[in-house]
């Protein structure tokens, strides 16, 4: 059996709330294997974003360990964490967060060029990804000129531009009408399945969750199988 690409062990996370603390995650444990697509379904405020941020090294747990591609990340330097985040992890958010002053293609070239890739090569990969996600004809348009579904497909292309091994998505279709959500998810699923990426996707959409390999939820600060 393949080793997990992402592992969370004994994760604790709480936030200050008035005089006390609000515990969001308590001894949370979760692992994701290469090629696995897992849905995270839980009510608003349960801690889905917190879990994704911890998994993506955007914040640090109060206790516990996040391991990515076999590397325990807790004691790494900021630079080493940034390198892992840049090379191994792709993020998709509910809102596209594309850079407004750049074209769709440039938005996908930029993360590649940050890692040192030559512009011509970055442009070629951006074009391939946009074609794969069927937005190639919109490559030269800026985000404001794209529909919501197109913006999210460009955001997905950007997330995988550096060929990460883990894709973390926080309600990637949450801002779209049901039909658009369906075809954006189709594109995301095809990409994940074809590339062998591991994906953890927070969603409120039970129909889409049911298409993934597993569904988990948060209960008492722990990650548990969804029994819905
Ligand atoms: P979800 O994504 O499931 O809606 P979140 O992870 O965003 O949940 O938030 C979980 C809880 O933690 C919420 O009650 C939220 O208000 C609180 N929270 C999240 N981030 C912070 C923060 N930086 N400081 C204080 N409280 C926070």
Short mmCIF file of C-alpha atoms and ligand atoms in Angstrom, two decimals:
data_model
loop_
_atom_site.label_atom_id
_atom_site.label_comp_id
_atom_site.label_asym_id
_atom_site.label_seq_id
_atom_site.Cartn_x
_atom_site.Cartn_y
_atom_site.Cartn_z
CA UNK A 1 0.00 0.00 0.00
CA UNK A 2 1.21 3.48 -0.87
CA UNK A 3 2.46 5.63 2.01
CA UNK A 4 0.30 8.66 2.81
CA UNK A 5 1.28 11.86 1.06
CA UNK A 6 -0.37 13.94 3.80
CA UNK A 7 -0.67 12.99 7.46
CA UNK A 8 -2.08 14.93 10.38
CA UNK A 9 -1.40 13.41 13.78
CA UNK A 10 -2.80 14.54 17.13
CA UNK A 11 -3.51 18.03 15.87
CA UNK A 12 -4.69 20.60 18.40
CA UNK A 13 -5.85 24.08 17.47
CA UNK A 14 -7.68 26.62 19.55
CA UNK A 15 -8.31 30.34 19.25
CA UNK A 16 -8.55 32.94 21.95
CA UNK A 17 -12.16 33.80 22.70
CA UNK A 18 -12.67 36.51 25.31
CA UNK A 19 -11.06 35.25 28.50
CA UNK A 20 -11.00 31.62 27.39
CA UNK A 21 -10.12 29.58 24.36
CA UNK A 22 -12.28 28.12 21.63
CA UNK A 23 -11.05 24.63 20.77
CA UNK A 24 -11.50 23.85 17.09
CA UNK A 25 -9.37 20.73 16.63
CA UNK A 26 -8.57 18.28 19.39
CA UNK A 27 -6.39 15.25 18.72
CA UNK A 28 -7.36 15.36 15.05
CA UNK A 29 -5.79 12.65 12.93
CA UNK A 30 -6.17 12.18 9.20
CA UNK A 31 -4.21 10.77 6.30
CA UNK A 32 -4.47 11.04 2.57
CA UNK A 33 -2.90 8.65 0.06
CA UNK A 34 -1.68 9.49 -3.43
CA UNK A 35 -4.60 9.38 -5.86
CA UNK A 36 -7.19 9.60 -3.10
CA UNK A 37 -9.99 12.15 -3.31
CA UNK A 38 -11.63 12.88 0.03
CA UNK A 39 -14.56 15.17 0.84
CA UNK A 40 -14.65 17.14 4.09
CA UNK A 41 -18.25 17.90 4.98
CA UNK A 42 -19.13 19.75 8.19
CA UNK A 43 -21.28 22.71 9.22
CA UNK A 44 -19.99 26.25 8.95
CA UNK A 45 -17.69 27.09 11.83
CA UNK A 46 -16.77 23.44 12.48
CA UNK A 47 -13.15 24.02 11.50
CA UNK A 48 -12.85 22.93 7.86
CA UNK A 49 -10.83 25.95 6.79
CA UNK A 50 -8.66 25.64 9.88
CA UNK A 51 -7.91 22.00 9.01
CA UNK A 52 -7.08 22.88 5.41
CA UNK A 53 -4.82 25.76 6.48
CA UNK A 54 -2.95 23.47 8.87
CA UNK A 55 -2.64 20.76 6.21
CA UNK A 56 -1.34 23.34 3.76
CA UNK A 57 1.20 24.79 6.23
CA UNK A 58 -0.52 28.17 6.15
CA UNK A 59 -0.78 28.01 9.92
CA UNK A 60 0.87 25.92 12.59
CA UNK A 61 -0.93 23.65 15.05
CA UNK A 62 -0.70 24.24 18.82
CA UNK A 63 0.30 20.58 19.10
CA UNK A 64 0.60 17.57 16.81
CA UNK A 65 2.43 17.02 13.57
CA UNK A 66 1.73 17.60 9.88
CA UNK A 67 3.75 15.32 7.60
CA UNK A 68 3.88 15.93 3.87
CA UNK A 69 5.59 13.51 1.51
CA UNK A 70 7.25 11.88 4.51
CA UNK A 71 8.62 15.14 5.97
CA UNK A 72 7.46 16.21 9.42
CA UNK A 73 6.88 19.93 8.96
CA UNK A 74 6.69 21.18 12.56
CA UNK A 75 10.35 21.90 13.10
CA UNK A 76 11.25 22.97 9.58
CA UNK A 77 12.48 26.47 8.90
CA UNK A 78 10.08 28.97 7.33
CA UNK A 79 11.96 28.64 4.04
CA UNK A 80 11.63 24.86 4.03
CA UNK A 81 7.92 25.10 4.79
CA UNK A 82 7.46 27.65 2.02
CA UNK A 83 9.26 25.33 -0.41
CA UNK A 84 6.99 22.42 0.51
CA UNK A 85 3.92 24.63 0.18
CA UNK A 86 5.08 25.87 -3.20
CA UNK A 87 6.11 22.52 -4.65
CA UNK A 88 3.84 19.95 -3.07
CA UNK A 89 0.57 21.73 -2.35
CA UNK A 90 -2.05 23.40 -4.49
CA UNK A 91 -4.90 25.47 -3.07
CA UNK A 92 -8.30 26.30 -4.47
CA UNK A 93 -10.55 28.64 -2.51
CA UNK A 94 -14.24 29.45 -2.72
CA UNK A 95 -13.37 32.75 -4.39
CA UNK A 96 -10.85 32.52 -7.19
CA UNK A 97 -8.26 34.98 -5.79
CA UNK A 98 -6.73 35.37 -9.24
CA UNK A 99 -4.57 38.46 -9.74
CA UNK A 100 -6.93 40.94 -11.42
CA UNK A 101 -4.35 42.79 -13.50
CA UNK A 102 -3.01 39.64 -15.19
CA UNK A 103 -4.55 37.38 -17.84
CA UNK A 104 -5.73 33.86 -17.10
CA UNK A 105 -2.58 32.50 -18.71
CA UNK A 106 -0.29 34.83 -16.75
CA UNK A 107 -1.99 33.86 -13.50
CA UNK A 108 -0.90 30.27 -14.19
CA UNK A 109 2.57 31.23 -15.42
CA UNK A 110 3.45 33.29 -12.33
CA UNK A 111 3.65 30.47 -9.74
CA UNK A 112 5.79 28.46 -12.15
CA UNK A 113 8.16 31.36 -12.80
CA UNK A 114 8.50 31.90 -9.04
CA UNK A 115 10.02 28.42 -8.87
CA UNK A 116 12.49 29.36 -11.61
CA UNK A 117 10.80 28.02 -14.71
CA UNK A 118 11.51 29.86 -17.96
CA UNK A 119 8.58 31.95 -19.25
CA UNK A 120 8.24 29.96 -22.49
CA UNK A 121 7.95 26.69 -20.61
CA UNK A 122 5.55 28.19 -18.04
CA UNK A 123 3.42 29.55 -20.89
CA UNK A 124 3.30 26.16 -22.57
CA UNK A 125 2.14 24.41 -19.40
CA UNK A 126 -0.41 27.17 -18.70
CA UNK A 127 -1.83 26.66 -22.19
CA UNK A 128 -2.03 22.89 -21.73
CA UNK A 129 -3.80 23.24 -18.39
CA UNK A 130 -6.26 25.81 -19.71
CA UNK A 131 -7.01 23.58 -22.71
CA UNK A 132 -7.45 20.57 -20.44
CA UNK A 133 -9.90 22.53 -18.31
CA UNK A 134 -11.58 23.78 -21.49
CA UNK A 135 -10.85 27.44 -20.94
CA UNK A 136 -8.00 27.67 -23.46
CA UNK A 137 -10.01 30.13 -25.56
CA UNK A 138 -10.04 32.53 -22.57
CA UNK A 139 -6.26 32.48 -21.97
CA UNK A 140 -5.67 36.15 -22.74
CA UNK A 141 -8.62 37.44 -20.72
CA UNK A 142 -8.37 38.99 -17.30
CA UNK A 143 -10.34 37.44 -14.43
CA UNK A 144 -13.03 40.17 -14.49
CA UNK A 145 -13.83 39.20 -18.09
CA UNK A 146 -14.46 35.56 -17.19
CA UNK A 147 -17.60 33.88 -15.87
CA UNK A 148 -17.60 32.45 -12.34
CA UNK A 149 -17.13 28.92 -13.67
CA UNK A 150 -14.27 30.01 -15.92
CA UNK A 151 -12.59 31.88 -13.05
CA UNK A 152 -12.69 28.77 -10.88
CA UNK A 153 -11.30 26.59 -13.68
CA UNK A 154 -8.41 29.04 -14.08
CA UNK A 155 -7.92 28.96 -10.28
CA UNK A 156 -7.76 25.16 -10.46
CA UNK A 157 -5.21 25.33 -13.27
CA UNK A 158 -3.13 27.74 -11.18
CA UNK A 159 -3.32 25.44 -8.15
CA UNK A 160 -1.82 22.56 -10.11
CA UNK A 161 0.62 24.62 -12.19
CA UNK A 162 3.63 23.40 -10.21
CA UNK A 163 2.43 19.78 -10.30
CA UNK A 164 1.79 19.53 -6.56
CA UNK A 165 1.08 16.16 -4.99
CA UNK A 166 -1.67 17.42 -2.68
CA UNK A 167 -4.62 19.57 -3.67
CA UNK A 168 -6.52 21.34 -0.88
CA UNK A 169 -9.80 22.95 -1.83
CA UNK A 170 -12.06 25.02 0.41
CA UNK A 171 -15.57 24.93 -1.04
CA UNK A 172 -14.27 25.32 -4.60
CA UNK A 173 -17.77 25.31 -6.09
CA UNK A 174 -19.48 27.05 -3.16
CA UNK A 175 -19.94 30.30 -5.01
CA UNK A 176 -21.39 28.80 -8.20
CA UNK A 177 -24.89 27.91 -9.32
CA UNK A 178 -25.61 24.14 -9.26
CA UNK A 179 -25.09 23.54 -12.97
CA UNK A 180 -21.81 25.47 -13.07
CA UNK A 181 -20.73 23.79 -9.83
CA UNK A 182 -21.32 20.44 -11.56
CA UNK A 183 -19.13 21.13 -14.55
CA UNK A 184 -16.37 22.81 -12.53
CA UNK A 185 -16.31 19.77 -10.28
CA UNK A 186 -16.24 17.49 -13.35
CA UNK A 187 -13.12 19.33 -14.51
CA UNK A 188 -11.51 19.16 -11.07
CA UNK A 189 -12.26 15.47 -10.70
CA UNK A 190 -10.92 14.62 -14.16
CA UNK A 191 -7.71 16.49 -13.42
CA UNK A 192 -7.23 14.83 -10.04
CA UNK A 193 -7.96 11.36 -11.41
CA UNK A 194 -5.73 11.82 -14.42
CA UNK A 195 -2.77 13.25 -12.50
CA UNK A 196 -2.83 10.93 -9.48
CA UNK A 197 -2.99 13.94 -7.15
CA UNK A 198 -4.34 13.48 -3.65
CA UNK A 199 -7.18 15.87 -2.89
CA UNK A 200 -8.97 17.02 0.25
CA UNK A 201 -12.01 19.05 -0.68
CA UNK A 202 -14.29 20.85 1.77
CA UNK A 203 -17.78 21.09 0.36
CA UNK A 204 -21.37 21.59 1.42
CA UNK A 205 -22.55 19.78 -1.67
CA UNK A 206 -23.46 16.23 -0.69
CA UNK A 207 -23.96 15.15 -4.29
CA UNK A 208 -20.37 16.09 -5.13
CA UNK A 209 -19.08 14.62 -1.85
CA UNK A 210 -20.65 11.28 -2.76
CA UNK A 211 -18.50 11.14 -5.92
CA UNK A 212 -15.28 11.15 -3.90
CA UNK A 213 -13.51 8.08 -2.50
CA UNK A 214 -14.32 8.90 1.12
CA UNK A 215 -16.25 11.48 3.07
CA UNK A 216 -15.04 12.71 6.45
CA UNK A 217 -16.43 15.23 8.91
CA UNK A 218 -15.36 16.99 12.11
CA UNK A 219 -16.84 15.83 15.39
CA UNK A 220 -15.65 17.14 18.74
CA UNK A 221 -12.51 18.45 17.06
CA UNK A 222 -11.63 15.08 15.49
CA UNK A 223 -11.73 13.95 11.86
CA UNK A 224 -14.17 11.04 11.60
CA UNK A 225 -15.90 9.16 8.78
CA UNK A 226 -19.15 10.78 7.67
CA UNK A 227 -22.08 8.54 8.42
CA UNK A 228 -24.70 10.71 6.70
P1 LIG B 1 -15.34 26.32 8.69
O1 LIG B 1 -14.35 26.40 7.60
O2 LIG B 1 -15.80 24.92 8.98
O3 LIG B 1 -16.52 27.24 8.48
P2 LIG B 1 -13.31 27.67 10.28
O4 LIG B 1 -12.14 26.77 10.32
O5 LIG B 1 -13.29 28.84 9.36
O6 LIG B 1 -14.65 26.80 10.05
O7 LIG B 1 -13.57 28.27 11.74
C1 LIG B 1 -13.79 27.45 12.88
C2 LIG B 1 -14.02 28.34 14.07
O8 LIG B 1 -12.79 28.98 14.43
C3 LIG B 1 -15.03 29.43 13.86
O9 LIG B 1 -15.77 29.57 15.07
C4 LIG B 1 -14.19 30.64 13.62
O10 LIG B 1 -14.84 31.81 14.02
C5 LIG B 1 -12.95 30.37 14.46
N1 LIG B 1 -11.74 30.96 13.90
C6 LIG B 1 -11.18 30.64 12.69
N2 LIG B 1 -10.04 31.33 12.48
C7 LIG B 1 -9.87 32.11 13.59
C8 LIG B 1 -8.87 33.05 14.00
N3 LIG B 1 -7.81 33.32 13.24
N4 LIG B 1 -9.03 33.64 15.21
C9 LIG B 1 -10.10 33.37 16.01
N5 LIG B 1 -11.07 32.49 15.67
C10 LIG B 1 -10.97 31.87 14.49
#
